[in-house]
C-alpha cells in the first residue's frame, strides 16, 4: 500500500456555510423526525455513513447531538444547517493531519462564528446573534474541543519515524560486505580432532575501526532521537496547556456574562 504524505498543520480560511451540506428540503425532513433514531437514520443517509463502521458511528453521534442541540436552542432551518456545516468542517480541519493543530482549529472555529455573525457581504452574514454565538461556542468547546485528542486518535493514522543510515565516503558494496561479515556463519565449525595438526591457531581479531564507527554513530543517533522525542512531547504538553487555559478563560467569561444577565433580570 502506498504511503500517504504527511500533511503539516496549516491555517484554514473561513467562508459562509449556509446550505453547504443540508438543503432546505433536508432540513424539512429533519424537523419531521420525531425520535433520535429517526434523526440518526436521516443523517446517515444524507452523509452516506454506516452505523456498523466505528468512525462513521462516531461522526453520526457528533452530527446527531449537534442537531438535537440546535432544536433545543430553537435555531431555524438556515441556522441549523449552517451550524452543522461549521461542526463538520471543524472536524475535517482536525483530522487533516495527525500532528498537533489545536491552535489552528480553534482559530478556524472562531473565524467561522465571526463569518456567520457580522453582516459584511459577500464575506460574512449576520446569521447568528451575539447570544447565539456565545451559546454555540460553549457547546462546541464542551463537546468537541474537550475530546479533541480522542477525535484525532480515532480518525488519523499513527505516525512512526523510520531512520535510514548512510555513510559518507563508503560505497554500498562495502557496507553490504561488512553486514555479511558480521552475520554468524550457518556452517558448523570443525572440531579440534578434525583440525590439521599443521594448522596453527589463529588469534581472534578485535572489532574493526569501521564497526566501532558504526556503533558510535548508532549510539549518537539513538540519543538524538530520544532528545527529539522529548522535545516533541514537551511541545504537545505546552500546546495542550495553552488550549486548556483558553477554554478556561472562555468559560469564565461566559459564566460572568450569565451572572450579569441574571442580576440585570432581578433588578
PDB file of C-alpha atoms in Angstrom, residues 190-196:
ATOM      1  CA  UNK A 190      35.273 -28.102  12.692  1.00  0.00           C
ATOM      2  CA  UNK A 191      36.109 -29.881  15.910  1.00  0.00           C
ATOM      3  CA  UNK A 192      39.586 -29.934  17.384  1.00  0.00           C
ATOM      4  CA  UNK A 193      40.082 -33.532  16.176  1.00  0.00           C
ATOM      5  CA  UNK A 194      39.253 -32.593  12.580  1.00  0.00           C
ATOM      6  CA  UNK A 195      41.714 -29.718  12.523  1.00  0.00           C
ATOM      7  CA  UNK A 196      45.031 -30.416  10.870  1.00  0.00           C
TER       8      UNK A 196
END
